[in-house]
């Protein structure tokens, strides 16, 4: 005790604690003081560097790596800061789409001394929210402002999950640090499964946009790219239309095309213009919604569920059925199922969660791999996209031509039974009981049924009529790949065009689209440097 009053130092410890010992930095400080024989008053600060929940056994532990400041105060920010110089007078790059791909491309361009000019068909992240509310209220979807289109892209109103299968550790850390610099909680740097939450993400996105503007970049909302500006085999800009007054605009510069997986008009334009693209596999299925309490009970092996100190439980399932993957996708513990269509005459569902993951439900996509050869023998490059469109339209018809989503209880689906009624759901536009086992594509039905039986065997209680399947989940990734060179990331034929992010078929998820955005910006800077 005497020692700790006079000695100042920074120590790192690996700890394995019960959830109630780990839930705040204050509580962790008290534990360390007891454990190491320190006076708690000498611990000025505890910084959690890594945190993961170990729920494999009946007793749940949290594994932590912490940095403890004893008679010291942290001198540094908990995240690495990036400098953004003024680039208003520097060469311009047109960035189409302000999703994670476009945002991170723009910020990286600024770092490298180039001026991003962002054009985005949707509205700013706050205005956009009003159109999302109207989907539930009026059952009408604005084709330019919805859960996929608008500032922040498809990830803005999401769970904000930030984990990725990308192995590029440095690149992942950079993306997370940039998020923190723009207001995301620094816990995302420590958590094994970080997420921001749909209530916090809009502010972070707004701050990122403000960095672009302060650095001299431009952001044009409600401005939709209609075509590329071509000079021989070189892209020198884009043609666009300002949606508020229909004015035609031209933006000049090399183009980072980050329009996401739902910009079907862009895919159609590329196909019509004979710009090299290829069809790509996707995954298709339903959103599965359980009571959150049930998932907590299963995953934490306890009748009490998660209790006061644990986060809403996650799961991840995967199986092979008849040569195709069946798996859970984009799980949203304590979240909502949302209407994610991008136009009239479609139903598409997806999921999002608030930061506290505190709703009564936990949902996840349950999807089956679909390869281009599964949707027809023809060589139409847009055939997977047309398959998505048909399914979304069928679903809308089954939903009485509103955003009311067709749904079925889980065990009823597996047993080919219509559900007489449906469980309470977070899906705000409402559900309608429907025989999904009858009208979904055969290749999806049988594989989902088998997959659910397998998952039910692995997790007792998971296959239950307390859960509902909500149709239809189709926007899991891009149905098209825009072909680009592996080294330069430029389009295989068109110089000056950098297909980027999820829509180009090279990323999936917020972090991976962000990483791809940064890489495209670097390659674009190299291209401009060579000229
Ligand atoms: C509801 C939902 C929840 C999700 N949850 C998560 C999650 O928790 N974690 C995760 O990692 N991923 C999640 N995803 C996936 C993730 O959002 C995407 O992988 C990611 O946003 C892809 O980034 P992107 O920049 O490539 O494309 P997008 O985010 O799709 O952005 C494309 C942008 O381009 C704009 N655009 C399109 N066409 C044009 C045009 N012609 N002119 C101008 N602008 C145009 C669009 O309006 C949009 O803003 C979720 C997706 C959805 C829909």
Short mmCIF file of N, CA, C and O and ligand atoms in Angstrom, two decimals, residues 95-104 118-123 128 143-164 194-197 201 220 222-227 238-241 243 257-266 287 329-332 336 338-340 348-353 357 473 475-477 500-514 516-517, ligand 1:
data_model
loop_
_atom_site.label_atom_id
_atom_site.label_comp_id
_atom_site.label_asym_id
_atom_site.label_seq_id
_atom_site.Cartn_x
_atom_site.Cartn_y
_atom_site.Cartn_z
N UNK A 95 -16.42 11.44 -56.14
CA UNK A 95 -16.77 10.24 -55.36
C UNK A 95 -18.28 10.09 -55.45
O UNK A 95 -19.02 10.96 -54.98
N UNK A 96 -18.74 9.01 -56.06
CA UNK A 96 -20.19 8.83 -56.22
C UNK A 96 -20.68 7.89 -55.12
O UNK A 96 -20.30 6.73 -55.06
N UNK A 97 -21.54 8.42 -54.25
CA UNK A 97 -22.09 7.64 -53.14
C UNK A 97 -21.39 8.00 -51.84
O UNK A 97 -20.17 8.00 -51.75
N UNK A 98 -22.21 8.31 -50.83
CA UNK A 98 -21.63 8.67 -49.53
C UNK A 98 -21.95 7.62 -48.47
O UNK A 98 -22.28 7.91 -47.34
N UNK A 99 -21.83 6.34 -48.86
CA UNK A 99 -21.85 5.25 -47.89
C UNK A 99 -20.45 5.12 -47.30
O UNK A 99 -19.58 5.97 -47.55
N UNK A 100 -20.20 4.06 -46.51
CA UNK A 100 -18.87 3.90 -45.91
C UNK A 100 -17.75 3.88 -46.96
O UNK A 100 -16.68 4.46 -46.73
N UNK A 101 -18.00 3.25 -48.13
CA UNK A 101 -16.97 3.23 -49.17
C UNK A 101 -16.61 4.64 -49.60
O UNK A 101 -15.43 5.04 -49.61
N UNK A 102 -17.62 5.44 -49.95
CA UNK A 102 -17.40 6.81 -50.42
C UNK A 102 -16.84 7.71 -49.33
O UNK A 102 -15.97 8.55 -49.59
N UNK A 103 -17.35 7.54 -48.10
CA UNK A 103 -16.88 8.40 -46.99
C UNK A 103 -15.39 8.17 -46.70
O UNK A 103 -14.61 9.12 -46.58
N UNK A 104 -15.02 6.89 -46.59
CA UNK A 104 -13.61 6.62 -46.26
C UNK A 104 -12.70 6.93 -47.45
O UNK A 104 -11.55 7.34 -47.25
N UNK A 118 -18.14 14.87 -53.52
CA UNK A 118 -19.03 13.73 -53.29
C UNK A 118 -20.40 14.05 -53.88
O UNK A 118 -20.96 15.12 -53.62
N UNK A 119 -20.93 13.11 -54.65
CA UNK A 119 -22.33 13.28 -55.05
C UNK A 119 -23.14 12.10 -54.52
O UNK A 119 -22.73 10.96 -54.58
N UNK A 120 -24.27 12.44 -53.95
CA UNK A 120 -25.08 11.44 -53.23
C UNK A 120 -26.55 11.66 -53.61
O UNK A 120 -27.07 12.76 -53.46
N UNK A 121 -27.20 10.59 -54.08
CA UNK A 121 -28.59 10.73 -54.56
C UNK A 121 -29.56 11.03 -53.40
O UNK A 121 -30.61 11.62 -53.61
N UNK A 122 -29.22 10.56 -52.21
CA UNK A 122 -30.13 10.71 -51.08
C UNK A 122 -29.93 12.03 -50.34
O UNK A 122 -29.18 12.90 -50.76
N UNK A 123 -30.64 12.10 -49.20
CA UNK A 123 -30.60 13.33 -48.39
C UNK A 123 -29.56 13.19 -47.29
O UNK A 123 -29.03 12.09 -47.08
N UNK A 128 -32.99 12.33 -44.06
CA UNK A 128 -33.29 10.97 -44.52
C UNK A 128 -34.22 10.24 -43.54
O UNK A 128 -35.08 9.47 -43.93
N UNK A 143 -37.64 6.39 -53.84
CA UNK A 143 -36.59 5.68 -54.59
C UNK A 143 -35.20 6.28 -54.44
O UNK A 143 -34.22 5.71 -54.92
N UNK A 144 -35.09 7.43 -53.78
CA UNK A 144 -33.76 8.03 -53.59
C UNK A 144 -33.43 8.27 -52.12
O UNK A 144 -32.33 8.72 -51.80
N UNK A 145 -34.38 8.01 -51.25
CA UNK A 145 -34.14 8.25 -49.82
C UNK A 145 -34.84 7.15 -49.04
O UNK A 145 -36.07 7.16 -48.90
N UNK A 146 -34.06 6.21 -48.55
CA UNK A 146 -34.63 5.03 -47.88
C UNK A 146 -33.55 4.39 -47.01
O UNK A 146 -32.52 5.01 -46.76
N UNK A 147 -33.76 3.15 -46.59
CA UNK A 147 -32.77 2.51 -45.70
C UNK A 147 -31.45 2.20 -46.40
O UNK A 147 -30.46 1.91 -45.75
N UNK A 148 -31.43 2.23 -47.74
CA UNK A 148 -30.16 1.97 -48.45
C UNK A 148 -29.57 3.23 -49.05
O UNK A 148 -28.34 3.33 -49.21
N UNK A 149 -30.41 4.19 -49.42
CA UNK A 149 -29.92 5.39 -50.12
C UNK A 149 -30.01 6.62 -49.23
O UNK A 149 -31.06 6.92 -48.65
N UNK A 150 -28.94 7.38 -49.24
CA UNK A 150 -28.87 8.61 -48.46
C UNK A 150 -27.53 8.65 -47.75
O UNK A 150 -26.77 7.66 -47.78
N UNK A 151 -27.24 9.79 -47.13
CA UNK A 151 -25.93 9.96 -46.49
C UNK A 151 -25.66 8.82 -45.47
O UNK A 151 -26.52 8.51 -44.66
N UNK A 152 -24.48 8.26 -45.55
CA UNK A 152 -24.13 7.15 -44.66
C UNK A 152 -24.38 5.80 -45.32
O UNK A 152 -23.92 4.78 -44.83
N UNK A 153 -25.14 5.82 -46.43
CA UNK A 153 -25.36 4.60 -47.21
C UNK A 153 -26.21 3.59 -46.46
O UNK A 153 -26.99 3.91 -45.56
N UNK A 154 -26.01 2.33 -46.84
CA UNK A 154 -26.84 1.26 -46.29
C UNK A 154 -26.54 1.01 -44.81
O UNK A 154 -27.35 0.44 -44.10
N UNK A 155 -25.36 1.46 -44.36
CA UNK A 155 -25.00 1.16 -42.99
C UNK A 155 -25.43 2.21 -41.97
O UNK A 155 -25.25 2.02 -40.77
N UNK A 156 -26.04 3.30 -42.44
CA UNK A 156 -26.31 4.41 -41.51
C UNK A 156 -27.36 4.03 -40.48
O UNK A 156 -27.22 4.31 -39.29
N UNK A 157 -28.43 3.40 -40.96
CA UNK A 157 -29.48 2.96 -40.02
C UNK A 157 -29.38 1.45 -39.93
O UNK A 157 -30.10 0.71 -40.59
N UNK A 158 -28.42 1.00 -39.16
CA UNK A 158 -28.10 -0.43 -39.11
C UNK A 158 -27.79 -0.77 -37.66
O UNK A 158 -28.07 0.00 -36.75
N UNK A 159 -27.18 -1.91 -37.47
CA UNK A 159 -26.70 -2.27 -36.14
C UNK A 159 -25.37 -1.54 -35.90
O UNK A 159 -24.96 -1.35 -34.75
N UNK A 160 -24.74 -1.17 -37.00
CA UNK A 160 -23.42 -0.56 -36.88
C UNK A 160 -22.38 -1.55 -36.39
O UNK A 160 -21.43 -1.19 -35.70
N UNK A 161 -22.59 -2.81 -36.75
CA UNK A 161 -21.58 -3.83 -36.40
C UNK A 161 -20.31 -3.50 -37.14
O UNK A 161 -20.34 -3.20 -38.33
N UNK A 162 -19.20 -3.60 -36.45
CA UNK A 162 -17.96 -3.20 -37.10
C UNK A 162 -16.96 -4.32 -37.18
O UNK A 162 -15.78 -4.09 -37.34
N UNK A 163 -17.41 -5.56 -37.03
CA UNK A 163 -16.42 -6.61 -37.20
C UNK A 163 -16.48 -7.12 -38.63
O UNK A 163 -17.48 -7.00 -39.32
N UNK A 164 -15.37 -7.64 -39.02
CA UNK A 164 -15.21 -8.00 -40.41
C UNK A 164 -14.33 -9.23 -40.48
O UNK A 164 -13.53 -9.47 -39.58
N UNK A 194 -17.29 -5.23 -31.97
CA UNK A 194 -17.72 -3.84 -31.77
C UNK A 194 -18.97 -3.49 -32.58
O UNK A 194 -19.19 -4.03 -33.66
N UNK A 195 -19.77 -2.61 -32.02
CA UNK A 195 -20.88 -2.04 -32.81
C UNK A 195 -21.19 -0.65 -32.28
O UNK A 195 -20.90 -0.34 -31.12
N UNK A 196 -21.75 0.20 -33.14
CA UNK A 196 -22.00 1.58 -32.73
C UNK A 196 -23.47 1.79 -32.38
O UNK A 196 -23.80 2.41 -31.37
N UNK A 197 -24.38 1.27 -33.20
CA UNK A 197 -25.81 1.45 -32.92
C UNK A 197 -26.41 2.53 -33.79
O UNK A 197 -25.80 3.57 -34.07
N UNK A 201 -24.85 6.32 -34.87
CA UNK A 201 -24.14 6.42 -36.15
C UNK A 201 -24.40 7.72 -36.92
O UNK A 201 -23.45 8.31 -37.47
N UNK A 220 -22.61 16.99 -52.40
CA UNK A 220 -23.85 17.39 -53.08
C UNK A 220 -24.92 16.34 -52.83
O UNK A 220 -24.84 15.23 -53.36
N UNK A 222 -28.91 14.85 -52.83
CA UNK A 222 -30.00 14.77 -53.82
C UNK A 222 -29.48 15.01 -55.23
O UNK A 222 -30.11 15.73 -56.03
N UNK A 223 -28.33 14.46 -55.48
CA UNK A 223 -27.69 14.61 -56.79
C UNK A 223 -27.33 13.21 -57.27
O UNK A 223 -26.53 12.53 -56.64
N UNK A 224 -28.00 12.81 -58.34
CA UNK A 224 -27.88 11.41 -58.77
C UNK A 224 -27.04 11.30 -60.03
O UNK A 224 -27.33 11.95 -61.04
N UNK A 225 -26.01 10.48 -59.95
CA UNK A 225 -25.21 10.22 -61.16
C UNK A 225 -26.08 9.48 -62.17
O UNK A 225 -26.79 8.53 -61.82
N UNK A 226 -26.02 9.92 -63.43
CA UNK A 226 -26.79 9.23 -64.46
C UNK A 226 -25.89 8.50 -65.44
O UNK A 226 -26.26 7.48 -66.00
N UNK A 227 -24.68 9.06 -65.68
CA UNK A 227 -23.77 8.38 -66.61
C UNK A 227 -22.34 8.84 -66.34
O UNK A 227 -22.11 9.83 -65.64
N UNK A 238 -18.51 12.62 -64.27
CA UNK A 238 -19.85 12.03 -64.36
C UNK A 238 -20.87 13.10 -64.74
O UNK A 238 -20.68 14.29 -64.49
N UNK A 239 -21.95 12.64 -65.34
CA UNK A 239 -23.14 13.46 -65.56
C UNK A 239 -24.10 13.11 -64.43
O UNK A 239 -24.22 11.94 -64.05
N UNK A 240 -24.78 14.14 -63.93
CA UNK A 240 -25.70 13.89 -62.81
C UNK A 240 -26.92 14.78 -62.95
O UNK A 240 -26.93 15.73 -63.75
N UNK A 241 -27.94 14.46 -62.17
CA UNK A 241 -29.13 15.30 -62.16
C UNK A 241 -29.39 15.73 -60.71
O UNK A 241 -29.28 14.93 -59.80
N UNK A 243 -31.87 16.43 -58.04
CA UNK A 243 -33.24 15.92 -57.95
C UNK A 243 -34.25 16.99 -57.55
O UNK A 243 -35.41 16.91 -57.89
N UNK A 257 -16.42 5.06 -57.87
CA UNK A 257 -17.85 4.71 -57.99
C UNK A 257 -18.23 3.80 -56.82
O UNK A 257 -17.93 2.62 -56.81
N UNK A 258 -18.90 4.38 -55.83
CA UNK A 258 -19.22 3.63 -54.59
C UNK A 258 -20.72 3.70 -54.34
O UNK A 258 -21.18 4.23 -53.33
N UNK A 259 -21.49 3.15 -55.28
CA UNK A 259 -22.94 3.36 -55.25
C UNK A 259 -23.71 2.23 -54.53
O UNK A 259 -24.94 2.26 -54.49
N UNK A 260 -23.01 1.25 -53.99
CA UNK A 260 -23.68 0.26 -53.15
C UNK A 260 -24.40 -0.83 -53.93
O UNK A 260 -24.53 -0.77 -55.16
N UNK A 261 -24.92 -1.85 -53.16
CA UNK A 261 -25.49 -3.02 -53.82
C UNK A 261 -26.91 -2.84 -54.33
O UNK A 261 -27.48 -3.73 -54.94
N UNK A 262 -27.50 -1.68 -54.05
CA UNK A 262 -28.90 -1.51 -54.43
C UNK A 262 -29.11 -0.52 -55.57
O UNK A 262 -30.25 -0.24 -55.94
N UNK A 263 -28.02 -0.01 -56.13
CA UNK A 263 -28.14 0.99 -57.22
C UNK A 263 -28.36 0.25 -58.54
O UNK A 263 -27.48 0.15 -59.40
N UNK A 264 -29.58 -0.25 -58.71
CA UNK A 264 -29.87 -1.09 -59.89
C UNK A 264 -29.82 -0.28 -61.18
O UNK A 264 -29.53 -0.82 -62.24
N UNK A 265 -30.15 1.02 -61.06
CA UNK A 265 -30.09 1.85 -62.27
C UNK A 265 -28.64 1.98 -62.75
O UNK A 265 -28.37 2.05 -63.95
N UNK A 266 -27.70 1.97 -61.82
CA UNK A 266 -26.29 2.05 -62.21
C UNK A 266 -25.86 0.75 -62.90
O UNK A 266 -25.20 0.76 -63.94
N UNK A 287 -35.59 -12.81 -42.62
CA UNK A 287 -35.13 -12.37 -41.28
C UNK A 287 -35.80 -13.27 -40.28
O UNK A 287 -37.01 -13.53 -40.37
N UNK A 329 -26.88 -14.21 -40.87
CA UNK A 329 -26.21 -13.09 -41.52
C UNK A 329 -26.64 -11.80 -40.83
O UNK A 329 -27.82 -11.57 -40.61
N UNK A 330 -25.65 -10.99 -40.49
CA UNK A 330 -25.93 -9.65 -39.98
C UNK A 330 -26.88 -9.70 -38.78
O UNK A 330 -27.96 -9.15 -38.81
N UNK A 331 -26.44 -10.39 -37.73
CA UNK A 331 -27.31 -10.54 -36.56
C UNK A 331 -27.46 -9.23 -35.80
O UNK A 331 -26.48 -8.50 -35.62
N UNK A 332 -28.66 -8.94 -35.38
CA UNK A 332 -28.94 -7.71 -34.63
C UNK A 332 -29.56 -8.08 -33.28
O UNK A 332 -30.79 -8.18 -33.15
N UNK A 336 -34.26 -4.34 -34.26
CA UNK A 336 -35.52 -4.24 -34.99
C UNK A 336 -35.36 -4.87 -36.37
O UNK A 336 -34.28 -4.80 -36.94
N UNK A 338 -36.42 -4.18 -40.19
CA UNK A 338 -36.83 -2.93 -40.86
C UNK A 338 -37.15 -3.15 -42.34
O UNK A 338 -36.65 -4.09 -42.95
N UNK A 339 -37.97 -2.23 -42.90
CA UNK A 339 -38.29 -2.34 -44.32
C UNK A 339 -37.21 -1.66 -45.16
O UNK A 339 -37.09 -0.44 -45.14
N UNK A 340 -36.42 -2.44 -45.90
CA UNK A 340 -35.23 -1.89 -46.57
C UNK A 340 -35.36 -1.85 -48.09
O UNK A 340 -34.36 -1.85 -48.80
N UNK A 348 -38.34 -5.78 -48.95
CA UNK A 348 -37.00 -6.26 -48.59
C UNK A 348 -36.87 -6.02 -47.08
O UNK A 348 -37.20 -4.94 -46.61
N UNK A 349 -36.43 -7.02 -46.35
CA UNK A 349 -36.24 -6.78 -44.91
C UNK A 349 -34.76 -6.85 -44.55
O UNK A 349 -33.96 -7.46 -45.26
N UNK A 350 -34.43 -6.18 -43.46
CA UNK A 350 -33.07 -6.17 -42.96
C UNK A 350 -33.17 -5.91 -41.45
O UNK A 350 -34.27 -5.90 -40.90
N UNK A 351 -32.04 -5.64 -40.79
CA UNK A 351 -32.11 -5.43 -39.34
C UNK A 351 -31.24 -4.30 -38.88
O UNK A 351 -30.27 -3.93 -39.55
N UNK A 352 -31.62 -3.71 -37.75
CA UNK A 352 -30.76 -2.69 -37.12
C UNK A 352 -30.92 -2.78 -35.61
O UNK A 352 -31.88 -3.38 -35.11
N UNK A 353 -29.99 -2.18 -34.86
CA UNK A 353 -30.10 -2.15 -33.39
C UNK A 353 -29.64 -0.82 -32.86
O UNK A 353 -28.71 -0.23 -33.41
N UNK A 357 -28.68 -2.14 -27.60
CA UNK A 357 -29.26 -3.41 -28.04
C UNK A 357 -30.33 -3.87 -27.05
O UNK A 357 -30.33 -5.02 -26.59
N UNK A 473 -35.28 -11.49 -47.41
CA UNK A 473 -33.95 -10.87 -47.28
C UNK A 473 -33.17 -11.18 -48.55
O UNK A 473 -32.82 -12.32 -48.82
N UNK A 475 -30.91 -8.41 -50.01
CA UNK A 475 -29.81 -7.46 -50.26
C UNK A 475 -28.62 -7.78 -49.35
O UNK A 475 -28.24 -7.00 -48.49
N UNK A 476 -28.11 -8.98 -49.52
CA UNK A 476 -27.01 -9.40 -48.66
C UNK A 476 -25.67 -8.97 -49.23
O UNK A 476 -24.70 -8.80 -48.49
N UNK A 477 -25.61 -8.84 -50.54
CA UNK A 477 -24.39 -8.35 -51.20
C UNK A 477 -24.76 -7.97 -52.62
O UNK A 477 -25.93 -8.04 -53.00
N UNK A 500 -15.81 0.76 -56.44
CA UNK A 500 -15.42 0.73 -55.02
C UNK A 500 -16.53 0.15 -54.13
O UNK A 500 -17.72 0.38 -54.38
N UNK A 501 -16.13 -0.55 -53.10
CA UNK A 501 -17.06 -0.94 -52.03
C UNK A 501 -17.96 -2.10 -52.40
O UNK A 501 -17.69 -2.87 -53.32
N UNK A 502 -19.06 -2.18 -51.68
CA UNK A 502 -19.94 -3.34 -51.81
C UNK A 502 -20.60 -3.42 -53.18
O UNK A 502 -20.75 -4.50 -53.74
N UNK A 503 -20.99 -2.28 -53.71
CA UNK A 503 -21.70 -2.27 -54.99
C UNK A 503 -20.83 -2.76 -56.13
O UNK A 503 -21.33 -3.29 -57.13
N UNK A 504 -19.54 -2.59 -56.01
CA UNK A 504 -18.63 -3.03 -57.06
C UNK A 504 -18.33 -4.52 -56.91
O UNK A 504 -17.71 -5.12 -57.78
N UNK A 505 -18.75 -5.09 -55.77
CA UNK A 505 -18.55 -6.53 -55.56
C UNK A 505 -17.24 -6.86 -54.88
O UNK A 505 -16.81 -8.00 -54.90
N UNK A 506 -16.62 -5.85 -54.24
CA UNK A 506 -15.32 -6.09 -53.61
C UNK A 506 -15.34 -5.90 -52.10
O UNK A 506 -14.28 -5.84 -51.48
N UNK A 507 -16.51 -5.75 -51.52
CA UNK A 507 -16.57 -5.55 -50.07
C UNK A 507 -17.93 -6.01 -49.58
O UNK A 507 -18.88 -6.11 -50.36
N UNK A 508 -18.02 -6.26 -48.29
CA UNK A 508 -19.32 -6.60 -47.70
C UNK A 508 -19.28 -6.16 -46.26
O UNK A 508 -18.48 -6.67 -45.47
N UNK A 509 -20.07 -5.18 -45.92
CA UNK A 509 -20.08 -4.68 -44.55
C UNK A 509 -19.41 -3.32 -44.46
O UNK A 509 -18.68 -2.88 -45.36
N UNK A 510 -19.67 -2.66 -43.34
CA UNK A 510 -19.24 -1.27 -43.16
C UNK A 510 -17.71 -1.16 -43.18
O UNK A 510 -17.13 -0.34 -43.90
N UNK A 511 -17.05 -2.00 -42.37
CA UNK A 511 -15.59 -1.87 -42.25
C UNK A 511 -14.92 -2.26 -43.56
O UNK A 511 -14.01 -1.56 -44.04
N UNK A 512 -15.39 -3.33 -44.17
CA UNK A 512 -14.70 -3.76 -45.39
C UNK A 512 -14.95 -2.76 -46.52
O UNK A 512 -14.06 -2.51 -47.33
N UNK A 513 -16.13 -2.13 -46.57
CA UNK A 513 -16.36 -1.08 -47.58
C UNK A 513 -15.45 0.11 -47.28
O UNK A 513 -14.90 0.74 -48.20
N UNK A 514 -15.27 0.42 -46.00
CA UNK A 514 -14.38 1.52 -45.62
C UNK A 514 -12.94 1.25 -46.04
O UNK A 514 -12.26 2.12 -46.60
N UNK A 516 -11.98 -0.72 -48.42
CA UNK A 516 -11.90 -0.66 -49.89
C UNK A 516 -11.90 0.80 -50.36
O UNK A 516 -11.20 1.15 -51.31
N UNK A 517 -12.69 1.64 -49.68
CA UNK A 517 -12.71 3.06 -50.01
C UNK A 517 -11.31 3.67 -49.87
O UNK A 517 -10.84 4.40 -50.75
C1 LIG B 1 -30.37 -2.19 -42.79
C2 LIG B 1 -28.95 -2.58 -42.99
C3 LIG B 1 -28.19 -2.93 -41.89
C4 LIG B 1 -26.84 -3.25 -42.03
N1 LIG B 1 -26.11 -3.52 -40.93
C5 LIG B 1 -24.78 -3.68 -41.04
C6 LIG B 1 -23.98 -3.82 -39.89
O1 LIG B 1 -24.46 -3.78 -38.76
N2 LIG B 1 -22.65 -3.99 -40.06
C7 LIG B 1 -22.08 -4.04 -41.31
O2 LIG B 1 -20.86 -4.18 -41.41
N3 LIG B 1 -22.82 -3.90 -42.41
C8 LIG B 1 -24.15 -3.71 -42.30
N4 LIG B 1 -24.90 -3.56 -43.43
C9 LIG B 1 -24.22 -3.61 -44.73
C10 LIG B 1 -23.47 -2.30 -44.95
O3 LIG B 1 -24.34 -1.26 -44.69
C11 LIG B 1 -22.90 -2.22 -46.34
O4 LIG B 1 -22.04 -3.32 -46.52
C12 LIG B 1 -22.11 -0.95 -46.56
O5 LIG B 1 -22.91 0.16 -46.27
C13 LIG B 1 -21.61 -0.87 -47.99
O6 LIG B 1 -20.98 0.36 -48.16
P1 LIG B 1 -20.83 1.05 -49.58
O7 LIG B 1 -20.30 2.40 -49.33
O8 LIG B 1 -20.09 0.17 -50.49
O9 LIG B 1 -22.31 1.16 -50.17
P2 LIG B 1 -23.61 1.82 -49.55
O10 LIG B 1 -23.52 1.93 -48.09
O11 LIG B 1 -24.75 1.07 -50.12
O12 LIG B 1 -23.60 3.30 -50.11
C14 LIG B 1 -23.89 3.59 -51.45
C15 LIG B 1 -24.34 5.03 -51.53
O13 LIG B 1 -24.40 5.39 -52.91
C16 LIG B 1 -25.55 6.21 -53.11
N5 LIG B 1 -25.93 6.09 -54.53
C17 LIG B 1 -26.44 5.03 -55.17
N6 LIG B 1 -26.65 5.31 -56.46
C18 LIG B 1 -26.24 6.59 -56.66
C19 LIG B 1 -26.20 7.45 -57.79
N7 LIG B 1 -26.63 7.05 -59.02
N8 LIG B 1 -25.75 8.72 -57.62
C20 LIG B 1 -25.32 9.15 -56.40
N9 LIG B 1 -25.35 8.37 -55.29
C21 LIG B 1 -25.78 7.10 -55.43
C22 LIG B 1 -26.57 5.62 -52.18
O14 LIG B 1 -27.58 6.56 -51.87
C23 LIG B 1 -25.73 5.27 -50.96
O15 LIG B 1 -25.67 6.30 -50.03
C24 LIG B 1 -26.26 -3.24 -43.32
C25 LIG B 1 -27.03 -2.93 -44.44
C26 LIG B 1 -28.37 -2.60 -44.28
C27 LIG B 1 -29.18 -2.24 -45.49
#
